[in-house]
Amino acid sequence: MQKNINIRDFEMEKDFDWIFLLDSYVNATRSRKEVQEEIQNYSGDIYVATINKKVIGFISLSYPFWDKVAMIDYLAVEENYRKQGIGRLLIHHVLKRAQELSMRYVCVQTGLWNLGAINFYKRVGFSLRGVFPEYEGEGNGMIWLDIDIRKNSEASKQKL
């Protein structure tokens, strides 16, 4: 694990360029202006992971997504910093935030093709809840995972 990793609130002026570059899915499908507008209108929390003030990852959490359920909308870590515990730190941060907000579940969805993300979420305590094979069209399915933070809070802290 890298040393000197800091998790802090996202700041538009300071962090937008980094986030736009980090998330290849976002910047490949939408313009800079569209992404800026989405962030400005986002009603949840966005956190960044930094090393020496450089943004190397981010995560967003919307709540309540439904009743006592929070949703991780985005999670990205710069490729050179993957498999170093940064994603785990970001997940731990939003699970803690969800507990503070008295949420019961935190959920996430990802593409069926994204086995790396699916396995990552399972390793940090998320469980499979549903598969939607044609969610975004033919051959473009989605998987839904969640974690009951009331039941798994201690286990999650140990894993993270």
Short mmCIF file of C-alpha atoms in Angstrom, two decimals:
data_model
loop_
_atom_site.label_atom_id
_atom_site.label_comp_id
_atom_site.label_asym_id
_atom_site.label_seq_id
_atom_site.Cartn_x
_atom_site.Cartn_y
_atom_site.Cartn_z
CA MET A 1 0.00 0.00 0.00
CA GLN A 2 1.16 3.50 -0.85
CA LYS A 3 2.08 5.87 1.94
CA ASN A 4 0.82 9.43 2.30
CA ILE A 5 -2.56 8.76 0.72
CA ASN A 6 -5.09 11.40 1.66
CA ILE A 7 -8.86 11.09 1.18
CA ARG A 8 -10.65 14.43 1.08
CA ASP A 9 -13.73 16.16 -0.30
CA PHE A 10 -13.72 16.91 -4.02
CA GLU A 11 -13.12 20.56 -4.97
CA MET A 12 -14.32 21.51 -8.45
CA GLU A 13 -11.66 24.14 -9.20
CA LYS A 14 -8.80 22.01 -7.94
CA ASP A 15 -9.85 18.49 -8.92
CA PHE A 16 -12.06 18.50 -12.01
CA ASP A 17 -9.28 18.10 -14.59
CA TRP A 18 -7.86 15.12 -12.71
CA ILE A 19 -11.22 13.41 -12.41
CA PHE A 20 -12.08 14.02 -16.04
CA LEU A 21 -8.81 12.42 -17.12
CA LEU A 22 -9.06 9.57 -14.61
CA ASP A 23 -12.38 8.17 -15.64
CA SER A 24 -11.87 6.95 -19.20
CA TYR A 25 -15.50 5.87 -19.42
CA VAL A 26 -16.71 9.36 -18.54
CA ASN A 27 -14.39 11.26 -20.84
CA ALA A 28 -14.88 8.82 -23.73
CA THR A 29 -18.66 9.18 -23.78
CA ARG A 30 -19.37 12.76 -22.70
CA SER A 31 -17.99 16.22 -23.22
CA ARG A 32 -16.13 18.15 -20.58
CA LYS A 33 -19.06 20.54 -20.22
CA GLU A 34 -21.54 17.66 -19.71
CA VAL A 35 -19.37 16.15 -16.98
CA GLN A 36 -18.94 19.54 -15.26
CA GLU A 37 -22.71 20.06 -15.28
CA GLU A 38 -23.31 16.58 -13.88
CA ILE A 39 -20.87 17.21 -11.03
CA GLN A 40 -22.34 20.65 -10.29
CA ASN A 41 -25.83 19.11 -10.10
CA TYR A 42 -24.74 16.02 -8.17
CA SER A 43 -26.55 15.83 -4.85
CA GLY A 44 -24.23 13.35 -3.13
CA ASP A 45 -20.64 13.39 -1.92
CA ILE A 46 -17.50 13.11 -4.04
CA TYR A 47 -14.15 12.24 -2.49
CA VAL A 48 -10.69 12.13 -4.01
CA ALA A 49 -7.63 10.12 -3.07
CA THR A 50 -4.40 12.06 -3.41
CA ILE A 51 -0.68 11.42 -3.14
CA ASN A 52 1.45 14.56 -2.89
CA LYS A 53 -1.60 16.63 -3.91
CA LYS A 54 -2.05 14.63 -7.14
CA VAL A 55 -5.52 13.10 -7.53
CA ILE A 56 -5.10 9.37 -8.14
CA GLY A 57 -8.65 8.19 -7.51
CA PHE A 58 -12.18 9.26 -6.72
CA ILE A 59 -15.49 7.90 -5.50
CA SER A 60 -18.99 9.32 -5.37
CA LEU A 61 -21.83 8.42 -3.02
CA SER A 62 -25.46 9.45 -3.46
CA TYR A 63 -27.95 9.14 -0.63
CA PRO A 64 -30.54 8.30 0.04
CA PHE A 65 -30.74 6.52 -3.27
CA TRP A 66 -33.89 4.95 -1.88
CA ASP A 67 -35.02 4.92 1.75
CA LYS A 68 -31.91 3.87 3.77
CA VAL A 69 -29.86 2.91 0.71
CA ALA A 70 -26.81 4.82 -0.53
CA MET A 71 -25.33 4.28 -3.99
CA ILE A 72 -21.74 4.37 -5.19
CA ASP A 73 -22.12 6.06 -8.55
CA TYR A 74 -18.46 6.21 -9.62
CA LEU A 75 -15.19 4.72 -8.46
CA ALA A 76 -11.98 5.13 -10.41
CA VAL A 77 -8.30 4.73 -9.56
CA GLU A 78 -5.49 5.75 -11.89
CA GLU A 79 -4.13 2.64 -13.59
CA ASN A 80 -0.58 3.04 -12.20
CA TYR A 81 -1.98 3.06 -8.64
CA ARG A 82 -4.32 0.09 -8.85
CA LYS A 83 -3.86 -2.98 -6.63
CA GLN A 84 -2.26 -0.80 -3.94
CA GLY A 85 -5.23 -0.48 -1.58
CA ILE A 86 -6.49 2.89 -2.82
CA GLY A 87 -9.86 1.57 -3.98
CA ARG A 88 -10.27 -0.12 -0.60
CA LEU A 89 -9.54 3.15 1.19
CA LEU A 90 -12.11 4.97 -0.92
CA ILE A 91 -14.72 2.25 -0.27
CA HIS A 92 -13.97 2.33 3.46
CA HIS A 93 -14.41 6.11 3.43
CA VAL A 94 -17.88 5.99 1.86
CA LEU A 95 -19.01 3.06 4.04
CA LYS A 96 -18.08 5.11 7.09
CA ARG A 97 -19.93 8.12 5.66
CA ALA A 98 -23.01 5.96 4.98
CA GLN A 99 -22.93 4.76 8.60
CA GLU A 100 -22.80 8.38 9.79
CA LEU A 101 -25.89 9.06 7.66
CA SER A 102 -27.71 6.05 9.19
CA MET A 103 -27.90 4.25 5.87
CA ARG A 104 -28.57 0.52 5.96
CA TYR A 105 -27.17 -0.54 2.61
CA VAL A 106 -24.61 0.74 0.15
CA CYS A 107 -25.09 -0.55 -3.37
CA VAL A 108 -23.16 -0.38 -6.61
CA GLN A 109 -23.75 -1.45 -10.18
CA THR A 110 -21.21 -2.26 -12.84
CA GLY A 111 -21.07 -3.86 -16.26
CA LEU A 112 -21.22 -7.67 -16.47
CA TRP A 113 -18.08 -7.50 -18.58
CA ASN A 114 -16.16 -5.71 -15.79
CA LEU A 115 -14.89 -8.77 -13.91
CA GLY A 116 -12.12 -6.80 -12.20
CA ALA A 117 -14.65 -4.45 -10.59
CA ILE A 118 -17.04 -7.28 -9.69
CA ASN A 119 -14.28 -9.25 -7.97
CA PHE A 120 -13.02 -6.12 -6.21
CA TYR A 121 -16.45 -5.32 -4.76
CA LYS A 122 -16.85 -8.92 -3.59
CA ARG A 123 -13.41 -8.82 -1.90
CA VAL A 124 -14.39 -5.74 0.10
CA GLY A 125 -17.62 -7.32 1.34
CA PHE A 126 -20.29 -6.61 -1.27
CA SER A 127 -22.71 -9.39 -2.25
CA LEU A 128 -24.34 -10.09 -5.59
CA ARG A 129 -28.00 -9.00 -5.61
CA GLY A 130 -29.02 -9.06 -9.23
CA VAL A 131 -27.96 -9.54 -12.82
CA PHE A 132 -29.62 -7.66 -15.67
CA PRO A 133 -28.30 -9.28 -18.88
CA GLU A 134 -29.59 -6.71 -21.39
CA TYR A 135 -29.76 -3.65 -19.12
CA GLU A 136 -28.16 -1.26 -21.60
CA GLY A 137 -28.87 -3.16 -24.79
CA GLU A 138 -27.85 -6.43 -26.33
CA GLY A 139 -24.62 -7.79 -24.87
CA ASN A 140 -24.38 -4.92 -22.41
CA GLY A 141 -25.57 -6.31 -19.09
CA MET A 142 -25.25 -4.96 -15.59
CA ILE A 143 -24.70 -6.49 -12.17
CA TRP A 144 -26.00 -5.10 -8.88
CA LEU A 145 -24.08 -5.62 -5.61
CA ASP A 146 -24.68 -4.33 -2.10
CA ILE A 147 -23.43 -4.46 1.46
CA ASP A 148 -25.53 -4.29 4.62
CA ILE A 149 -23.37 -1.91 6.62
CA ARG A 150 -25.20 -2.66 9.86
CA LYS A 151 -24.35 -6.36 9.66
CA ASN A 152 -20.98 -5.99 8.00
CA SER A 153 -19.55 -2.87 9.62
CA GLU A 154 -16.97 -4.69 11.74
CA ALA A 155 -16.14 -7.25 9.05
CA SER A 156 -15.79 -4.47 6.49
CA LYS A 157 -13.42 -2.50 8.70
CA GLN A 158 -11.24 -5.58 9.12
CA LYS A 159 -11.20 -6.35 5.39
CA LEU A 160 -10.53 -2.77 4.49
#
